[in-house]
């Protein structure tokens, strides 16, 4: 890529976000699910930048968006997004006024937030809420009995019960457990209907859950898959491609003699005359600082991988490019994207792709590409 002039003012590391892939992923999911898709753009759209990603998804036809927290939804509103926004992870009781002010749709999943919403009724704006039943995740959500009670209290208080939802605990691991959860969800739907409550939005399926969508559902809410990364190992058969690629340009390639120690603690020692490249990206930026990353991790330069050499530092990482005479100062090294994949990095880090994506630091500029050119750059620092 030839950097646009303004990119030259930014550090030589970036997360490249491919908006064409984002759109293609969204469409692949929508056609596979056969239901409206509510993309989950919490945690700054899994590190991809919620405002730009949110706008791009709405432009593609996403009828609504989901976030975890109220502040995230307010940020989307302030960036001009007007579609309904569902706040999945609850809200502090004092935030009801913010929900109303920004026309947000809270999920009610605790007695405390139920009471806070009901206490606020009577304002001039009508409130809308989704209620959550705990079918086996063991965190937020009502039992089915308490759910019916909560939904009736909302309705009787003039609050519209627009949705019923649950969350799957093991959709990427265990089809039997998932089926049991979805049975309980279906039961909750029937129980609510028995009391005259038929919320139009019925949703349970995250990315891994897309393999288990039922006829009773009217909406799906994937996150990870929208960003082109499949949950493993029971991944839905949907063709998606990674949206984000994180890379850095080598600051320095140096020749070192046998016995040279590299990085903190001197745990990497040159066994032969070596060429060591220093990259301007470290653990603050999302490079995992684990022993396994040090010993087995790699970046990709051109078409081949180069192994990490020594402990990952806060701002810098070293790689061994002895076998790659083509690698020079300024060569671009990829941390993850198509290859290495987020799941490779997750293995080296002892974590998941969800954590890899959301660990890309906020000081890494986000560079947005569409139609083969850079259309937007987001940076915490404005040079
Ligand atoms: C994060 C989240 C999702 C999306 O999960 P993915 O596994 O990334 O698809 C869906 N629903 C809820 C309640 C969530 O918190």
CSV table of C-alpha atoms and ligand atoms in Angstrom, one decimal:
chain,number,residue,atom,x,y,z
A,1,UNK,CA,0.0,0.0,0.0
A,2,UNK,CA,1.2,3.5,-0.8
A,3,UNK,CA,0.5,5.5,2.3
A,4,UNK,CA,-1.8,8.6,1.8
A,5,UNK,CA,0.1,11.7,2.8
A,6,UNK,CA,-1.6,12.1,6.1
A,7,UNK,CA,-0.7,8.6,7.1
A,8,UNK,CA,2.9,9.6,7.0
A,9,UNK,CA,2.3,11.8,10.1
A,10,UNK,CA,1.2,8.7,12.1
A,11,UNK,CA,3.2,6.0,13.7
A,12,UNK,CA,4.3,3.1,11.5
A,13,UNK,CA,1.8,0.7,12.8
A,14,UNK,CA,-1.9,0.5,12.0
A,15,UNK,CA,-5.1,-1.6,12.0
A,16,UNK,CA,-6.4,-1.7,8.5
A,17,UNK,CA,-10.1,-2.2,8.4
A,18,UNK,CA,-11.6,-3.5,5.1
A,19,UNK,CA,-15.1,-2.0,4.8
A,20,UNK,CA,-15.8,-4.1,1.7
A,21,UNK,CA,-15.1,-7.3,3.6
A,22,UNK,CA,-17.3,-6.0,6.5
A,23,UNK,CA,-20.2,-5.5,4.0
A,24,UNK,CA,-19.7,-8.9,2.4
A,25,UNK,CA,-19.6,-10.6,5.8
A,26,UNK,CA,-22.8,-8.9,6.8
A,27,UNK,CA,-24.5,-10.0,3.7
A,28,UNK,CA,-23.3,-13.6,3.9
A,29,UNK,CA,-24.6,-13.8,7.5
A,30,UNK,CA,-27.9,-12.2,6.6
A,31,UNK,CA,-28.5,-14.7,3.8
A,32,UNK,CA,-27.4,-17.7,5.8
A,33,UNK,CA,-29.5,-16.8,8.8
A,34,UNK,CA,-32.6,-15.9,6.8
A,35,UNK,CA,-33.4,-13.4,9.5
A,36,UNK,CA,-32.7,-9.7,10.1
A,37,UNK,CA,-29.2,-9.3,11.6
A,38,UNK,CA,-28.5,-7.0,14.6
A,39,UNK,CA,-24.7,-6.7,14.4
A,40,UNK,CA,-23.0,-6.4,17.8
A,41,UNK,CA,-20.7,-3.4,17.8
A,42,UNK,CA,-19.8,-3.4,21.5
A,43,UNK,CA,-16.2,-2.8,22.7
A,44,UNK,CA,-15.6,-0.3,19.9
A,45,UNK,CA,-16.9,-2.8,17.3
A,46,UNK,CA,-14.5,-5.4,18.6
A,47,UNK,CA,-11.7,-3.0,18.1
A,48,UNK,CA,-12.6,-2.0,14.6
A,49,UNK,CA,-14.1,1.4,15.5
A,50,UNK,CA,-17.8,1.5,16.4
A,51,UNK,CA,-18.7,4.8,14.7
A,52,UNK,CA,-17.3,3.9,11.3
A,53,UNK,CA,-18.3,0.3,11.4
A,54,UNK,CA,-21.8,1.1,12.7
A,55,UNK,CA,-22.4,3.6,10.0
A,56,UNK,CA,-21.1,1.1,7.3
A,57,UNK,CA,-23.4,-1.6,8.6
A,58,UNK,CA,-26.4,0.7,8.7
A,59,UNK,CA,-25.6,1.8,5.2
A,60,UNK,CA,-25.7,-1.9,4.2
A,61,UNK,CA,-29.2,-2.3,5.7
A,62,UNK,CA,-28.6,-3.3,9.3
A,63,UNK,CA,-32.0,-2.5,10.9
A,64,UNK,CA,-30.6,-2.0,14.4
A,65,UNK,CA,-27.3,-2.3,16.3
A,66,UNK,CA,-26.4,-3.8,19.7
A,67,UNK,CA,-23.8,-2.7,22.2
A,68,UNK,CA,-23.0,-3.8,25.8
A,69,UNK,CA,-23.2,-0.5,27.7
A,70,UNK,CA,-25.1,2.8,27.6
A,71,UNK,CA,-21.9,4.9,26.9
A,72,UNK,CA,-21.2,2.9,23.8
A,73,UNK,CA,-24.7,3.6,22.5
A,74,UNK,CA,-24.4,7.3,23.3
A,75,UNK,CA,-21.2,7.4,21.3
A,76,UNK,CA,-23.0,5.8,18.3
A,77,UNK,CA,-25.8,8.4,18.6
A,78,UNK,CA,-23.3,11.2,18.7
A,79,UNK,CA,-21.7,9.9,15.5
A,80,UNK,CA,-25.1,10.3,13.8
A,81,UNK,CA,-26.5,6.8,14.0
A,82,UNK,CA,-30.3,6.9,14.3
A,83,UNK,CA,-31.4,3.2,14.0
A,84,UNK,CA,-32.6,1.5,17.2
A,85,UNK,CA,-29.7,0.5,19.5
A,86,UNK,CA,-30.1,-2.3,22.0
A,87,UNK,CA,-28.0,-2.1,25.2
A,88,UNK,CA,-27.3,-5.7,26.0
A,89,UNK,CA,-25.4,-5.8,29.3
A,90,UNK,CA,-27.7,-3.7,31.5
A,91,UNK,CA,-27.4,-0.2,32.8
A,92,UNK,CA,-26.8,1.6,36.1
A,93,UNK,CA,-30.1,2.6,37.7
A,94,UNK,CA,-29.1,6.3,37.4
A,95,UNK,CA,-28.7,5.9,33.6
A,96,UNK,CA,-32.4,5.7,32.8
A,97,UNK,CA,-32.5,9.4,32.0
A,98,UNK,CA,-29.7,8.8,29.5
A,99,UNK,CA,-31.6,5.9,27.9
A,100,UNK,CA,-34.6,8.1,27.4
A,101,UNK,CA,-32.6,11.1,26.2
A,102,UNK,CA,-30.8,9.1,23.5
A,103,UNK,CA,-33.8,6.9,22.6
A,104,UNK,CA,-31.9,3.6,23.5
A,105,UNK,CA,-33.5,0.2,24.0
A,106,UNK,CA,-32.3,-1.4,27.2
A,107,UNK,CA,-32.3,-5.1,28.0
A,108,UNK,CA,-33.9,-5.6,31.4
A,109,UNK,CA,-32.2,-8.5,33.1
A,110,UNK,CA,-32.2,-7.7,36.8
A,111,UNK,CA,-34.7,-6.7,39.5
A,112,UNK,CA,-32.8,-3.5,40.1
A,113,UNK,CA,-33.0,-2.3,36.5
A,114,UNK,CA,-36.6,-3.4,36.2
A,115,UNK,CA,-37.4,-1.2,39.2
A,116,UNK,CA,-35.4,1.7,37.8
A,117,UNK,CA,-37.3,1.7,34.5
A,118,UNK,CA,-40.7,1.4,36.2
A,119,UNK,CA,-39.8,4.2,38.5
A,120,UNK,CA,-39.2,6.4,35.5
A,121,UNK,CA,-42.4,5.7,33.7
A,122,UNK,CA,-44.6,8.7,33.1
A,123,UNK,CA,-41.9,10.7,31.3
A,124,UNK,CA,-43.1,12.2,28.1
A,125,UNK,CA,-41.1,9.8,25.9
A,126,UNK,CA,-42.3,6.2,25.6
A,127,UNK,CA,-39.8,3.6,26.8
A,128,UNK,CA,-39.1,0.4,25.0
A,129,UNK,CA,-37.2,-2.6,26.5
A,130,UNK,CA,-36.2,-6.2,25.8
A,131,UNK,CA,-36.3,-8.7,28.7
A,132,UNK,CA,-33.8,-11.4,29.2
A,133,UNK,CA,-34.3,-14.9,30.4
A,134,UNK,CA,-31.4,-16.9,31.8
A,135,UNK,CA,-31.6,-20.3,30.0
A,136,UNK,CA,-28.2,-21.6,31.1
A,137,UNK,CA,-25.6,-18.9,31.0
A,138,UNK,CA,-25.8,-18.3,34.7
A,139,UNK,CA,-25.2,-14.6,34.6
A,140,UNK,CA,-27.7,-11.9,33.8
A,141,UNK,CA,-31.4,-12.7,33.2
A,142,UNK,CA,-34.6,-13.8,35.0
A,143,UNK,CA,-35.8,-17.3,35.5
A,144,UNK,CA,-38.8,-18.0,33.3
A,145,UNK,CA,-41.3,-17.4,36.2
A,146,UNK,CA,-39.6,-14.1,37.2
A,147,UNK,CA,-39.5,-13.1,33.5
A,148,UNK,CA,-43.2,-13.4,33.0
A,149,UNK,CA,-43.7,-11.3,36.1
A,150,UNK,CA,-41.1,-8.7,35.0
A,151,UNK,CA,-42.6,-8.4,31.5
A,152,UNK,CA,-46.1,-7.9,32.9
A,153,UNK,CA,-44.9,-5.2,35.3
A,154,UNK,CA,-43.3,-3.4,32.4
A,155,UNK,CA,-46.4,-3.6,30.2
A,156,UNK,CA,-48.6,-2.5,33.1
A,157,UNK,CA,-46.3,0.5,33.5
A,158,UNK,CA,-46.7,1.6,29.9
A,159,UNK,CA,-43.3,0.4,28.9
A,160,UNK,CA,-43.3,-1.5,25.6
A,161,UNK,CA,-41.8,-5.0,25.8
A,162,UNK,CA,-40.3,-5.1,22.3
A,163,UNK,CA,-38.0,-8.1,22.7
A,164,UNK,CA,-37.3,-11.3,24.5
A,165,UNK,CA,-33.8,-12.6,24.5
A,166,UNK,CA,-31.4,-15.1,26.0
A,167,UNK,CA,-27.7,-15.8,25.6
A,168,UNK,CA,-26.1,-19.1,24.6
A,169,UNK,CA,-23.2,-20.4,26.8
A,170,UNK,CA,-21.8,-23.2,24.6
A,171,UNK,CA,-22.9,-22.8,21.0
A,172,UNK,CA,-19.3,-23.2,19.8
A,173,UNK,CA,-18.8,-26.3,21.9
A,174,UNK,CA,-21.9,-28.4,22.7
A,175,UNK,CA,-25.0,-28.8,20.5
A,176,UNK,CA,-26.9,-30.7,23.2
A,177,UNK,CA,-26.5,-28.0,25.8
A,178,UNK,CA,-27.4,-25.4,23.2
A,179,UNK,CA,-30.6,-27.2,22.2
A,180,UNK,CA,-31.6,-27.4,25.9
A,181,UNK,CA,-31.1,-23.6,26.2
A,182,UNK,CA,-33.2,-23.0,23.1
A,183,UNK,CA,-35.9,-25.3,24.4
A,184,UNK,CA,-36.1,-23.1,27.5
A,185,UNK,CA,-36.2,-20.0,25.4
A,186,UNK,CA,-39.1,-21.4,23.3
A,187,UNK,CA,-40.8,-22.2,26.6
A,188,UNK,CA,-40.4,-18.6,27.7
A,189,UNK,CA,-41.9,-17.4,24.5
A,190,UNK,CA,-44.9,-19.6,25.0
A,191,UNK,CA,-45.3,-18.6,28.6
A,192,UNK,CA,-45.3,-14.9,27.7
A,193,UNK,CA,-47.8,-15.5,24.9
A,194,UNK,CA,-50.0,-17.3,27.4
A,195,UNK,CA,-50.2,-13.9,29.3
A,196,UNK,CA,-50.9,-12.0,26.1
A,197,UNK,CA,-47.3,-10.8,25.6
A,198,UNK,CA,-45.9,-11.3,22.1
A,199,UNK,CA,-42.7,-9.3,21.8
A,200,UNK,CA,-41.9,-9.0,18.1
A,201,UNK,CA,-38.1,-9.3,18.5
A,202,UNK,CA,-37.1,-12.8,19.7
A,203,UNK,CA,-33.3,-13.3,19.7
A,204,UNK,CA,-30.8,-15.8,21.1
A,205,UNK,CA,-28.1,-16.5,18.5
A,206,UNK,CA,-24.6,-15.1,18.7
A,207,UNK,CA,-22.1,-16.0,16.0
A,208,UNK,CA,-21.7,-19.6,17.1
A,209,UNK,CA,-25.5,-19.9,17.6
A,210,UNK,CA,-26.2,-19.1,13.9
A,211,UNK,CA,-25.9,-22.9,13.4
A,212,UNK,CA,-28.9,-23.3,15.7
A,213,UNK,CA,-31.4,-20.6,14.6
A,214,UNK,CA,-35.0,-21.7,15.2
A,215,UNK,CA,-38.2,-20.8,13.5
A,216,UNK,CA,-39.4,-19.1,16.6
A,217,UNK,CA,-36.6,-16.5,16.4
A,218,UNK,CA,-37.0,-13.2,14.6
A,219,UNK,CA,-33.6,-11.7,14.8
A,220,UNK,CA,-29.9,-12.8,15.2
A,221,UNK,CA,-27.1,-10.9,17.0
A,222,UNK,CA,-23.7,-12.0,15.8
A,223,UNK,CA,-20.5,-10.1,16.7
A,224,UNK,CA,-17.3,-12.0,15.9
A,225,UNK,CA,-18.5,-13.4,12.6
A,226,UNK,CA,-19.4,-9.9,11.3
A,227,UNK,CA,-15.7,-9.1,11.7
A,228,UNK,CA,-14.9,-12.1,9.6
A,229,UNK,CA,-13.6,-14.4,12.3
A,230,UNK,CA,-15.3,-17.7,13.0
A,231,UNK,CA,-15.9,-19.1,16.5
A,232,UNK,CA,-14.3,-22.5,16.8
A,233,UNK,CA,-14.6,-25.4,16.6
A,234,UNK,CA,-18.3,-25.8,15.7
A,235,UNK,CA,-18.3,-22.9,13.3
A,236,UNK,CA,-21.3,-22.1,11.2
A,237,UNK,CA,-20.7,-22.7,7.5
A,238,UNK,CA,-20.7,-19.1,6.5
A,239,UNK,CA,-18.1,-17.7,4.2
A,240,UNK,CA,-16.6,-14.6,5.9
A,241,UNK,CA,-13.2,-13.0,5.7
A,242,UNK,CA,-11.2,-11.1,8.4
A,243,UNK,CA,-11.9,-7.4,8.3
A,244,UNK,CA,-9.0,-6.3,10.4
A,245,UNK,CA,-5.3,-6.6,9.7
A,246,UNK,CA,-2.8,-5.2,12.2
A,247,UNK,CA,0.7,-4.5,10.9
A,248,UNK,CA,3.8,-2.4,11.6
A,249,UNK,CA,6.8,-1.3,9.5
A,250,UNK,CA,10.2,-2.5,10.7
A,251,UNK,CA,12.1,0.3,12.4
A,252,UNK,CA,15.5,-1.3,12.2
A,253,UNK,CA,17.2,-4.5,11.0
A,254,UNK,CA,20.5,-5.2,12.6
A,255,UNK,CA,23.2,-7.9,12.3
A,256,UNK,CA,24.1,-9.5,15.7
A,257,UNK,CA,26.9,-12.0,16.5
A,258,UNK,CA,26.4,-15.5,18.0
A,259,UNK,CA,25.5,-15.2,21.7
A,260,UNK,CA,23.7,-11.9,21.5
A,261,UNK,CA,20.8,-11.7,23.9
A,262,UNK,CA,17.6,-10.0,22.8
A,263,UNK,CA,14.9,-8.2,24.9
A,264,UNK,CA,14.2,-8.1,28.7
A,265,UNK,CA,15.7,-11.0,30.6
A,266,UNK,CA,17.9,-12.0,27.7
A,267,UNK,CA,15.7,-15.1,27.1
A,268,UNK,CA,16.4,-15.2,23.4
A,269,UNK,CA,20.1,-15.9,22.5
A,270,UNK,CA,21.5,-15.9,19.0
A,271,UNK,CA,22.7,-19.4,18.1
A,272,UNK,CA,24.1,-18.2,14.8
A,273,UNK,CA,25.0,-14.8,13.4
A,274,UNK,CA,21.6,-13.3,13.1
A,275,UNK,CA,19.5,-10.5,11.7
A,276,UNK,CA,17.1,-9.0,14.3
A,277,UNK,CA,14.3,-6.7,13.2
A,278,UNK,CA,12.6,-4.3,15.7
A,279,UNK,CA,8.9,-3.6,15.1
A,280,UNK,CA,7.2,-0.5,16.5
A,281,UNK,CA,4.4,-2.4,18.1
A,282,UNK,CA,4.2,-4.0,21.5
A,283,UNK,CA,1.9,-5.4,24.1
A,284,UNK,CA,0.1,-2.1,24.7
A,285,UNK,CA,-1.0,-2.4,21.1
A,286,UNK,CA,-2.2,-5.9,21.4
A,287,UNK,CA,0.8,-8.1,20.8
A,288,UNK,CA,0.4,-10.9,23.4
A,289,UNK,CA,3.1,-10.9,26.0
A,290,UNK,CA,3.2,-14.6,26.7
A,291,UNK,CA,6.0,-17.2,26.8
A,292,UNK,CA,4.3,-19.0,24.0
A,293,UNK,CA,4.3,-15.8,21.8
A,294,UNK,CA,8.0,-15.4,22.6
A,295,UNK,CA,8.8,-19.0,21.7
A,296,UNK,CA,6.4,-19.9,19.0
A,297,UNK,CA,4.8,-16.7,17.8
A,298,UNK,CA,5.5,-15.1,14.4
A,299,UNK,CA,4.7,-12.1,12.2
A,300,UNK,CA,4.3,-12.4,8.4
A,301,UNK,CA,6.5,-10.3,6.1
A,302,UNK,CA,5.5,-10.7,2.4
A,303,UNK,CA,4.5,-14.3,1.9
A,304,UNK,CA,6.5,-15.9,4.8
A,305,UNK,CA,6.4,-15.9,8.6
A,306,UNK,CA,9.3,-14.6,10.7
A,307,UNK,CA,9.5,-15.8,14.3
A,308,UNK,CA,9.3,-13.6,17.4
A,309,UNK,CA,12.7,-13.2,19.1
A,310,UNK,CA,12.7,-12.5,22.8
A,311,UNK,CA,10.1,-11.1,25.2
A,312,UNK,CA,7.4,-8.8,23.7
A,313,UNK,CA,7.9,-5.2,25.1
A,314,UNK,CA,5.3,-2.6,25.8
A,315,UNK,CA,6.0,-0.6,22.6
A,316,UNK,CA,8.3,-2.9,20.6
A,317,UNK,CA,8.6,-6.5,19.4
A,318,UNK,CA,11.7,-8.2,17.9
A,319,UNK,CA,11.6,-10.8,15.1
A,320,UNK,CA,14.4,-13.0,13.7
A,321,UNK,CA,14.8,-12.3,10.0
A,322,UNK,CA,18.0,-14.1,9.5
A,323,UNK,CA,16.5,-16.4,6.8
A,324,UNK,CA,14.9,-13.4,5.0
A,325,UNK,CA,17.5,-11.3,3.2
A,326,UNK,CA,14.7,-9.5,1.5
A,327,UNK,CA,13.5,-8.0,4.8
A,328,UNK,CA,14.8,-4.5,5.3
A,329,UNK,CA,14.2,-1.3,7.4
A,330,UNK,CA,10.6,-0.3,6.6
A,331,UNK,CA,9.3,-3.7,5.5
A,332,UNK,CA,5.7,-4.3,6.7
A,333,UNK,CA,5.2,-7.1,9.2
A,334,UNK,CA,1.7,-8.4,9.9
A,335,UNK,CA,0.6,-9.3,13.4
A,336,UNK,CA,-2.7,-10.8,12.4
A,337,UNK,CA,-5.3,-10.7,9.6
A,338,UNK,CA,-5.5,-13.5,7.0
A,339,UNK,CA,-2.2,-14.9,8.1
A,340,UNK,CA,-1.4,-15.2,10.9
A,341,UNK,CA,-5.1,-15.4,11.7
A,342,UNK,CA,-6.6,-14.1,14.9
A,343,UNK,CA,-6.9,-17.7,16.0
A,344,UNK,CA,-3.2,-18.3,15.5
A,345,UNK,CA,-2.5,-15.3,17.8
A,346,UNK,CA,-5.1,-16.5,20.2
A,347,UNK,CA,-3.3,-19.9,20.5
A,348,UNK,CA,0.0,-18.1,21.2
A,349,UNK,CA,-1.7,-15.9,23.7
A,350,UNK,CA,-3.7,-18.7,25.4
A,351,UNK,CA,-6.9,-16.9,24.7
A,352,UNK,CA,-9.7,-16.5,22.1
A,353,UNK,CA,-10.1,-14.4,19.0
A,354,UNK,CA,-12.7,-12.2,20.8
A,355,UNK,CA,-9.9,-11.2,23.2
A,356,UNK,CA,-7.3,-10.7,20.4
A,357,UNK,CA,-9.6,-8.3,18.5
A,358,UNK,CA,-10.6,-6.3,21.5
A,359,UNK,CA,-7.0,-6.1,22.7
A,360,UNK,CA,-5.8,-4.0,19.8
A,361,UNK,CA,-4.8,-0.8,21.7
A,362,UNK,CA,-6.4,2.6,21.2
A,363,UNK,CA,-3.1,4.2,20.2
A,364,UNK,CA,-3.0,2.1,17.1
A,365,UNK,CA,-4.5,4.2,14.2
A,366,UNK,CA,-7.5,2.6,12.4
A,367,UNK,CA,-7.2,3.0,8.7
A,368,UNK,CA,-10.4,2.3,6.7
A,369,UNK,CA,-10.2,1.0,3.2
A,370,UNK,CA,-13.1,0.7,0.7
A,371,UNK,CA,-13.0,0.0,-3.0
A,372,UNK,CA,-9.2,-0.4,-2.9
A,373,UNK,CA,-8.5,3.0,-1.4
A,374,UNK,CA,-8.2,4.6,2.0
A,375,UNK,CA,-11.4,6.4,2.9
A,376,UNK,CA,-10.9,7.3,6.5
A,377,UNK,CA,-8.3,7.3,9.3
A,378,UNK,CA,-9.1,7.4,13.0
A,379,UNK,CA,-6.3,8.2,15.4
A,380,UNK,CA,-6.5,9.0,19.1
A,381,UNK,CA,-3.7,11.5,18.4
A,382,UNK,CA,-4.3,14.2,15.9
A,383,UNK,CA,-0.9,15.2,14.4
B,1,LIG,C1,-21.1,-10.1,22.7
B,1,LIG,C2,-22.5,-10.6,22.6
B,1,LIG,C3,-23.0,-11.2,21.4
B,1,LIG,C4,-22.1,-11.4,20.2
B,1,LIG,O1,-21.3,-12.6,20.4
B,1,LIG,P1,-20.3,-13.2,19.3
B,1,LIG,O2,-19.9,-14.5,19.9
B,1,LIG,O3,-19.2,-12.2,19.2
B,1,LIG,O4,-21.1,-13.4,18.1
B,1,LIG,C5,-24.3,-11.6,21.4
B,1,LIG,N1,-25.1,-11.4,22.4
B,1,LIG,C6,-24.7,-10.9,23.6
B,1,LIG,C7,-25.6,-10.8,24.8
B,1,LIG,C8,-23.4,-10.5,23.7
B,1,LIG,O5,-22.9,-10.0,24.9
